[in-house]
CSV table of C-alpha atoms and ligand atoms in Angstrom, one decimal:
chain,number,residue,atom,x,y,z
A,30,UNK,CA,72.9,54.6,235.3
A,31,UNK,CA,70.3,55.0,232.6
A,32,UNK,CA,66.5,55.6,234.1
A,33,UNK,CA,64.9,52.9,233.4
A,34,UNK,CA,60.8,52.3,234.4
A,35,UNK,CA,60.2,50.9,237.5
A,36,UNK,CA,59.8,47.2,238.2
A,37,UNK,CA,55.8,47.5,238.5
A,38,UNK,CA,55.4,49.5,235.5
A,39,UNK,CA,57.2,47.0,233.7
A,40,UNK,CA,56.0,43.7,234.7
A,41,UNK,CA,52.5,45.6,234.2
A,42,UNK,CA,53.6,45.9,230.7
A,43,UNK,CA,55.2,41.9,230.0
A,44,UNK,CA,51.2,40.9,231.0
A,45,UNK,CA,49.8,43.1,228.5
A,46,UNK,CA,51.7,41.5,226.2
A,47,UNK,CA,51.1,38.1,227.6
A,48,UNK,CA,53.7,37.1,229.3
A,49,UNK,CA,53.9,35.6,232.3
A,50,UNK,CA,55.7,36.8,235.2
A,51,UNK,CA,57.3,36.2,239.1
A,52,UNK,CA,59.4,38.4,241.2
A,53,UNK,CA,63.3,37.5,241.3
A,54,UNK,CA,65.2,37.9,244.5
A,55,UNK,CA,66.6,41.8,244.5
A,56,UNK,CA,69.8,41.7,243.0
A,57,UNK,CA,69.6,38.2,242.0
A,58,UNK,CA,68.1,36.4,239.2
A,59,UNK,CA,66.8,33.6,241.5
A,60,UNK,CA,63.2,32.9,242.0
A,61,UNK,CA,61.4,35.2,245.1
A,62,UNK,CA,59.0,32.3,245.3
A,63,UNK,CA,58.5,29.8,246.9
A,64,UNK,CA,60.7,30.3,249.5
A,65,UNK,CA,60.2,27.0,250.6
A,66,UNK,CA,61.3,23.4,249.1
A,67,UNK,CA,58.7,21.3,247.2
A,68,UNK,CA,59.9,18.5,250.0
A,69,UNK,CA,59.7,20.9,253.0
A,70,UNK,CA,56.4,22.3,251.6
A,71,UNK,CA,53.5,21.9,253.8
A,72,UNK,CA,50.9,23.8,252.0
A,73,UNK,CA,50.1,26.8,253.7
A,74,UNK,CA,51.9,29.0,251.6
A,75,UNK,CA,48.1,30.4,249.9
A,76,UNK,CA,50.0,28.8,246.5
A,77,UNK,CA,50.4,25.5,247.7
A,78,UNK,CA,47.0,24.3,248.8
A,79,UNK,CA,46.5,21.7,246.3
A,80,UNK,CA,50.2,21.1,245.8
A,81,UNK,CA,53.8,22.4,245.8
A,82,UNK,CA,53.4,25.3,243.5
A,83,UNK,CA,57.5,26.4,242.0
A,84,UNK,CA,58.2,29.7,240.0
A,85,UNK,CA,56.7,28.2,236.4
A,86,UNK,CA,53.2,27.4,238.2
A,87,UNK,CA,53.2,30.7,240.0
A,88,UNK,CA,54.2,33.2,236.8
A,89,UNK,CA,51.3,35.2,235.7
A,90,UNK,CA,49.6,37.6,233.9
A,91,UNK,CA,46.7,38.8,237.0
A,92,UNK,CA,47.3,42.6,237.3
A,93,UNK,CA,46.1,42.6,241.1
A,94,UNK,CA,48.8,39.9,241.7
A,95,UNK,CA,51.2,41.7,239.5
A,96,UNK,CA,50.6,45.1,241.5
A,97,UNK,CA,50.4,43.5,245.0
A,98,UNK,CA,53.8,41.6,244.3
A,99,UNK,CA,55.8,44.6,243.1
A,100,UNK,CA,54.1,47.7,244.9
A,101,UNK,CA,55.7,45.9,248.2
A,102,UNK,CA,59.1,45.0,246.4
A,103,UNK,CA,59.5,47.1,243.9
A,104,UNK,CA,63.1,45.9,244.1
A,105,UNK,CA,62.2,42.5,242.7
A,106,UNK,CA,63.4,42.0,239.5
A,107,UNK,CA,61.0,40.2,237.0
A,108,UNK,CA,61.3,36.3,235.7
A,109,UNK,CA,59.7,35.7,232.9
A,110,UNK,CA,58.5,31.8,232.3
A,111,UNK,CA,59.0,31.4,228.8
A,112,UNK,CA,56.9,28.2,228.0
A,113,UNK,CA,53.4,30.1,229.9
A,114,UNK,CA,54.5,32.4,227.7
A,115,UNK,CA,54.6,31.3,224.3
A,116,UNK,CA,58.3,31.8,224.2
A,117,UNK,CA,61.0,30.3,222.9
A,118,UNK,CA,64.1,33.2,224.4
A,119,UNK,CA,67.6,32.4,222.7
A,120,UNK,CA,70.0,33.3,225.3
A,121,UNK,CA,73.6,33.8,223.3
A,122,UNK,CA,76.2,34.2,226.2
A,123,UNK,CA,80.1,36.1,225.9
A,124,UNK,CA,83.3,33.6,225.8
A,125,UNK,CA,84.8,34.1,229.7
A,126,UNK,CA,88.1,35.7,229.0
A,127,UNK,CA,90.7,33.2,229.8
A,128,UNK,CA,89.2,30.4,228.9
A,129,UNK,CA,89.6,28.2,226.1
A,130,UNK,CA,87.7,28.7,223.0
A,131,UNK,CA,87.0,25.8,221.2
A,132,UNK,CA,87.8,25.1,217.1
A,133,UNK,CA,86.1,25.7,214.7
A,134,UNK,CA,85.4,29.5,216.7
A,135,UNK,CA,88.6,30.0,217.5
A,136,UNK,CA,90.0,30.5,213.8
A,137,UNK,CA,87.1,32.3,213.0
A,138,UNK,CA,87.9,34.5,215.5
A,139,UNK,CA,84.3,34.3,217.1
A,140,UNK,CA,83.9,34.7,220.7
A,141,UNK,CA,80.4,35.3,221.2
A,142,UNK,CA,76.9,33.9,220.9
A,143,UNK,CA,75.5,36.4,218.8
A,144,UNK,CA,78.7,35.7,216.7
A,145,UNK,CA,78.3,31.9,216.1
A,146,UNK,CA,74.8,32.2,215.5
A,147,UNK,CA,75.4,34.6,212.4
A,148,UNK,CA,77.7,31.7,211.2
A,149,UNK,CA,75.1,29.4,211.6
A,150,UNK,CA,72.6,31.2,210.0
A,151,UNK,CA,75.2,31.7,206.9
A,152,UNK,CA,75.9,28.6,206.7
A,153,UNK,CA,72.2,27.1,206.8
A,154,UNK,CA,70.6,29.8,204.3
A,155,UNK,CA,68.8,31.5,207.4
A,156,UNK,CA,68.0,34.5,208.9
A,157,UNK,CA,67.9,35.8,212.0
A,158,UNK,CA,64.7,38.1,212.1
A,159,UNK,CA,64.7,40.8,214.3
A,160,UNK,CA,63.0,39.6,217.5
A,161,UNK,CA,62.1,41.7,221.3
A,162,UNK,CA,65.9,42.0,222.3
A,163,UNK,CA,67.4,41.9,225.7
A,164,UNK,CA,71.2,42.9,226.4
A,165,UNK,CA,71.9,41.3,229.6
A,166,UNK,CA,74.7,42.5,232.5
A,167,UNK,CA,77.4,39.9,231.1
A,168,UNK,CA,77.0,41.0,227.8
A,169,UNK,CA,75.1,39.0,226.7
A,170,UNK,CA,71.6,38.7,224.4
A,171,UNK,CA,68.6,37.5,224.8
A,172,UNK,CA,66.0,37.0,221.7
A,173,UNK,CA,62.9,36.5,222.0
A,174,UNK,CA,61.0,34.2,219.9
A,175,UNK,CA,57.5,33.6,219.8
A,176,UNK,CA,56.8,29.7,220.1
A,177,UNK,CA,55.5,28.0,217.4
A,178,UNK,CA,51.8,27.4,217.6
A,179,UNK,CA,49.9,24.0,217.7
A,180,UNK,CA,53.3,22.3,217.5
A,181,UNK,CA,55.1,20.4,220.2
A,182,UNK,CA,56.4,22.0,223.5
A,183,UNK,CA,59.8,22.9,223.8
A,184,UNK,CA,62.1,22.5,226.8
A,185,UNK,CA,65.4,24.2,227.6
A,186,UNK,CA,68.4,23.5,226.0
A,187,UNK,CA,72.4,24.4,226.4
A,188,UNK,CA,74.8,24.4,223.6
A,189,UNK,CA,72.4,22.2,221.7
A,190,UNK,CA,72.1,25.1,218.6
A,191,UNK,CA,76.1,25.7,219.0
A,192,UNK,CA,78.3,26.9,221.0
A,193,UNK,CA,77.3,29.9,224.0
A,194,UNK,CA,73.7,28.9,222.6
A,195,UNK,CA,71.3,28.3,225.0
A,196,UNK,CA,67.1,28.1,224.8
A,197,UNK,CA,64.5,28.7,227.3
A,198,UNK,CA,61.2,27.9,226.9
A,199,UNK,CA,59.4,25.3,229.5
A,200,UNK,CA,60.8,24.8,232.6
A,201,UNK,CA,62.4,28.0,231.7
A,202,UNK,CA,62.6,31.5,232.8
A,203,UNK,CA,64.9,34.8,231.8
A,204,UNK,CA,65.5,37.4,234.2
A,205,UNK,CA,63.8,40.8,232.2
A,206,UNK,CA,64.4,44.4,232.2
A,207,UNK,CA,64.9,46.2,234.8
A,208,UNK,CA,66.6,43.6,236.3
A,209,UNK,CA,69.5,44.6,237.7
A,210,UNK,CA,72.5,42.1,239.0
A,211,UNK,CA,75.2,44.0,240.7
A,212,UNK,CA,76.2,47.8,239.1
A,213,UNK,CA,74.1,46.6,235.9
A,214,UNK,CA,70.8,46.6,234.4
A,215,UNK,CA,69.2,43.9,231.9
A,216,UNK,CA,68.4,46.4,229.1
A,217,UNK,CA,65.7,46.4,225.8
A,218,UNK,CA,67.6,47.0,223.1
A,219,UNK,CA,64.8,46.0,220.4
A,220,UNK,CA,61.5,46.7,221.6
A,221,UNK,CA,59.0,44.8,219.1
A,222,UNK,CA,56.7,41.9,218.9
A,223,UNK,CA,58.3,38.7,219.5
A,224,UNK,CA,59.2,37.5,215.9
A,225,UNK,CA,58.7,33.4,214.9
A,226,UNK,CA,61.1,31.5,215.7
A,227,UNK,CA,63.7,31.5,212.4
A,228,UNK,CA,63.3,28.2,210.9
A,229,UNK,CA,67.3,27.3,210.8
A,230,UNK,CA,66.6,27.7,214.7
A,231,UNK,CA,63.3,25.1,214.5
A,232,UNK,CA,65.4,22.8,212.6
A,233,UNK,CA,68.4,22.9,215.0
A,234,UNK,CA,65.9,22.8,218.2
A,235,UNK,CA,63.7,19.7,216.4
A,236,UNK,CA,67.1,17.3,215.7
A,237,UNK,CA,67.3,14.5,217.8
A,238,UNK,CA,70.6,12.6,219.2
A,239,UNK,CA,71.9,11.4,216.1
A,240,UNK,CA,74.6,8.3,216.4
A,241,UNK,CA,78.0,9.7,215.1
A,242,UNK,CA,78.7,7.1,212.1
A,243,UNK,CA,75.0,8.6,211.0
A,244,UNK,CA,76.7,12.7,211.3
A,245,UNK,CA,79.3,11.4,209.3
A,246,UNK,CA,77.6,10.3,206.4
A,247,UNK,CA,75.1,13.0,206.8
A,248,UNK,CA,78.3,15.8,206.6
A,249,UNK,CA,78.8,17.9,203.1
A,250,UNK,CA,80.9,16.0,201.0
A,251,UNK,CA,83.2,18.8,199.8
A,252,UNK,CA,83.7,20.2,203.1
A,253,UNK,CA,82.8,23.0,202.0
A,254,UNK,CA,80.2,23.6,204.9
A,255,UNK,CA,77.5,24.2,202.7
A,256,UNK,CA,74.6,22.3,204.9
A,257,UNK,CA,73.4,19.2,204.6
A,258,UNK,CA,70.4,19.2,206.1
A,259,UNK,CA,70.6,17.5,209.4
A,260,UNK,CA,74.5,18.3,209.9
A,261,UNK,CA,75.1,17.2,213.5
A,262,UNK,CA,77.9,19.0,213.6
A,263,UNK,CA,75.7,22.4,212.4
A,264,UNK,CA,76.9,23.0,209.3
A,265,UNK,CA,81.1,24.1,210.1
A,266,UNK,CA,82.5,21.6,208.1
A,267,UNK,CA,84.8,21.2,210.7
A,268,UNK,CA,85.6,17.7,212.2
A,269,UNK,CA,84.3,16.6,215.3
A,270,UNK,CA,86.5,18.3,218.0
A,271,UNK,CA,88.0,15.9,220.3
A,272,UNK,CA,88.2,18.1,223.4
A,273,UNK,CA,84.3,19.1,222.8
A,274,UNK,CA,83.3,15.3,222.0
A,275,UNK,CA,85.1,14.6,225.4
A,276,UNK,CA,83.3,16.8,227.4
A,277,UNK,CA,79.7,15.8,225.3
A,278,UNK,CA,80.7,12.1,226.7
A,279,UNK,CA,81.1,13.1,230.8
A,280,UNK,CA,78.2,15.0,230.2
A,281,UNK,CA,76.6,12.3,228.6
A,282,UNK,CA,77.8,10.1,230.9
A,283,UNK,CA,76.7,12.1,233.8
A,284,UNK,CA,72.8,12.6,232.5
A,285,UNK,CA,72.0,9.4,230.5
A,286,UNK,CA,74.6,6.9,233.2
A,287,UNK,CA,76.4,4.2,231.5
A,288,UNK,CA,74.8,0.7,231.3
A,289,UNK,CA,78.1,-1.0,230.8
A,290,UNK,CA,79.7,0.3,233.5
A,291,UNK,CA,76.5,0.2,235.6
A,292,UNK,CA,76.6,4.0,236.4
A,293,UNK,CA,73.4,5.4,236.7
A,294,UNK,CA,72.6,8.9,235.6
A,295,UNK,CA,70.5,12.1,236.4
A,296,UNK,CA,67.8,11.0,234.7
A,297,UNK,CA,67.5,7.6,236.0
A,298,UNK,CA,67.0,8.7,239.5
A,299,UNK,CA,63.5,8.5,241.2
A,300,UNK,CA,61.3,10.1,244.1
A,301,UNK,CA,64.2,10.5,247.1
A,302,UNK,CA,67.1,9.9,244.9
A,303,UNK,CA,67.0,12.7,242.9
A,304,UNK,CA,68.8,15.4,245.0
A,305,UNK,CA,71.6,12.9,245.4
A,306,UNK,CA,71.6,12.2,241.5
A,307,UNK,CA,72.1,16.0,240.6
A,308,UNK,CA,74.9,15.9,243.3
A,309,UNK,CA,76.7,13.0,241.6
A,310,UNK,CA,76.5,14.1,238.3
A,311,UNK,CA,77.5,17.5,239.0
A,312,UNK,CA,80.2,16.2,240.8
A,313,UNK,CA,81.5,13.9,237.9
A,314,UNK,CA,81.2,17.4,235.2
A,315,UNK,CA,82.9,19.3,237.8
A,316,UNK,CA,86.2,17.3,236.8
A,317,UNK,CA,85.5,19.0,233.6
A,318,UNK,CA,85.2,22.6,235.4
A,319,UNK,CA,88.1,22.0,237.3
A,320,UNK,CA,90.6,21.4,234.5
A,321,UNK,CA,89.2,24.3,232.4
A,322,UNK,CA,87.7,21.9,229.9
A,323,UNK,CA,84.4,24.0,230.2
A,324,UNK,CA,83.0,27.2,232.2
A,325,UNK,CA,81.7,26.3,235.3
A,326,UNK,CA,78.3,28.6,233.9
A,327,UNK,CA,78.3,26.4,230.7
A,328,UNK,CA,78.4,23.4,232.7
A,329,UNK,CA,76.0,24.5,235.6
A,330,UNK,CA,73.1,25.8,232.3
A,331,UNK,CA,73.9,22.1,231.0
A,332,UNK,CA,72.8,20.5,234.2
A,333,UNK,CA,70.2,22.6,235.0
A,334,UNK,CA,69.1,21.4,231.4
A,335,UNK,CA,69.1,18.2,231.9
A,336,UNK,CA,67.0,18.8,235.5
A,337,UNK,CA,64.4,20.1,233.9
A,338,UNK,CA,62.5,17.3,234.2
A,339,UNK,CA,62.9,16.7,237.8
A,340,UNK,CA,62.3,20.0,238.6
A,341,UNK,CA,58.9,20.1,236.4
A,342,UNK,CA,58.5,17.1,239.3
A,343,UNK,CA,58.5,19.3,242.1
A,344,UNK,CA,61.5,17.4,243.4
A,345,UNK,CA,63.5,20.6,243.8
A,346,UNK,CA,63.6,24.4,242.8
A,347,UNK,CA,65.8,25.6,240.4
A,348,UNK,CA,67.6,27.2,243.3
A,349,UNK,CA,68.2,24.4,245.0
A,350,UNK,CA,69.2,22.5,241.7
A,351,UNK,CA,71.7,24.8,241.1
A,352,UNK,CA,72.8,24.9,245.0
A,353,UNK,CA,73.7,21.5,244.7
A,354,UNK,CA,75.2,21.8,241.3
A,355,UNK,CA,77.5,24.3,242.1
A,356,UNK,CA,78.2,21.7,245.9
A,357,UNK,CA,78.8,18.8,243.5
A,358,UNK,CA,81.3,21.3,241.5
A,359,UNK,CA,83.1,22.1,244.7
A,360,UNK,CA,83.6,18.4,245.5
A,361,UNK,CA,85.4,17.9,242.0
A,362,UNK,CA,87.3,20.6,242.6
A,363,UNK,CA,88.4,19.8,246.3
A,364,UNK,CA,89.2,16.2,244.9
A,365,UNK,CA,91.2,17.3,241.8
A,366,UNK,CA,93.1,19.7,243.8
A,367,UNK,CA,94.2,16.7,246.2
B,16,ZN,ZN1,54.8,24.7,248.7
């Protein structure tokens, strides 16, 4: 193991720099607080007095708080709320050995986050400035970029940049260094100022939902992949791949519902149905885990995505959203195995 400073040297350290922090559950990267559900909440918890407080409301720079937090767990890890903090943190993820890779990756051979986002920054003229720099214990990244200012606030997103891309910013956190999950450690492996957020990144993170007759005409003409500049399919070349553009669909089908078939979605669900929403939807994308068409981690950061806004509501934790994520998961698989 390398020494690494303790946890309340460290999160002593993120608020100097002016980042916002909470303790994580030892061992975990789950929130420490609240321990208590925004429904079961009945405001005693100091936090709560004018209101369910969750980890994003809680995160802070106070060094008392800091001190008191971690001098009586300094086996916390630290959460870092990226939006508090004026961060955007690119969180580039490690293909799960076994599992499919889809085209055009796998003829390029690319297996990684960190990989595909070097393709995409070739391919859209960018550059990937170097930024703060996490390793984290799956082997993955994590950038950080600093938000842009005065502009508008950015959200989470999974798989929206490319493939084993996610973002955190608000209504999301990243577990920091020294966090440690099981024998390893979340590790600085760049330690400077936050860089801006390169603007091949902005550009990807600022497209909306485009209609697919729309990506078409939109696509370089000589397939060359040189990019046109709001390539929905981010600048491969590549045609649309079926098995990916069936698993956008479930997905789609599962957050947004479909009007035809009167299925409603996540995000349609209000006050007391939202628990049950998640639940449904996760079951319906757990098909998808279940045959292999996607990791169940993929699919859980896609939900959990797509929650965001119902957890900015108070109407769960992100614990308990991905508690009955990973329940609606187990019914698909319970059901597919029958
Ligand atoms: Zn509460």
């Amino acid at each position: 193991m390398t020494q690494q400073p303790d946890t309340l040297t460290t999160a002593l350290d993120y608020a100097a720099r002016g980042w916002r922090v909470f303790p994580l559950l030892p061992g975990s990267k789950r929130p420490a607080t609240p321990n208590h559900r925004a429904a079961d909440c009945d405001q005693t918890d100091p936090w709560c007095r004018t209101g369910h407080a969750g980890w994003e409301q809680r995160a802070t720079d106070r060094t008392d708080w800091i001190t008191r937090a971690w001098s009586s767990n300094p086996a916390s890890g630290i959460g870092i709320a990226c939006g508090p903090s004026r961060l955007v943190v690119v969180d580039l993820d490690t293909h799960k050995p076994g599992s499919e890779i889809p085209e055009p990756w796998h003829r390029f051979e690319i297996t990684t986050g960190e990989d595909v986002l070097d393709h995409l920054a070739g391919v859209r003229g960018g550059t990937i400035n170097p930024t703060y720099t996490v390793r984290t214990p799956s082997g993955g990244a994590h950038l950080y970029y600093a938000a842009p200012a005065g502009g508008r606030a950015f959200g989470n997103t999974a798989g929206k940049i490319g493939w084993l891309i996610d973002t955190r910013a608000h209504g999301g956190y990243v577990a920091a260094p020294p966090t440690t999950i099981g024998a390893s450690a979340y590790t600085v492996v760049n330690d400077r100022p936050p860089a801006e957020l390169p603007m091949f990144l902005l550009d990807l993170l600022t497209r909306d939902h485009q209609p697919a007759a729309r990506a078409s005409q939109d696509r370089s003409p000589d397939g060359s992949g040189r990019p046109a500049r709001r390539n929905r399919t981010a600048g491969s070349g590549e045609p649309v791949r079926d098995q990916s553009a069936y698993v956008d669909r479930v997905f789609d089908i599962a957050i947004h519902g479909d009007r035809e078939r009167r299925v409603a979605g996540l995000l349609d669900a209000t006050k007391g149905g939202r628990n049950a929403a998640l639940y449904v939807a996760a079951a319906t994308v757990g098909k998808l885990v279940a045959r292999g068409l996607i990791t169940e981690h993929a699919a859980v950061d896609r939900l959990m995505a797509a929650a965001a806004g119902h957890i900015a509501a108070r109407a769960y934790t992100p614990y308990e959203a991905e508690s009955t994520i990973l329940s609606g998961f187990r019914r698909a698989a319970t059901r597919s195995a029958a």
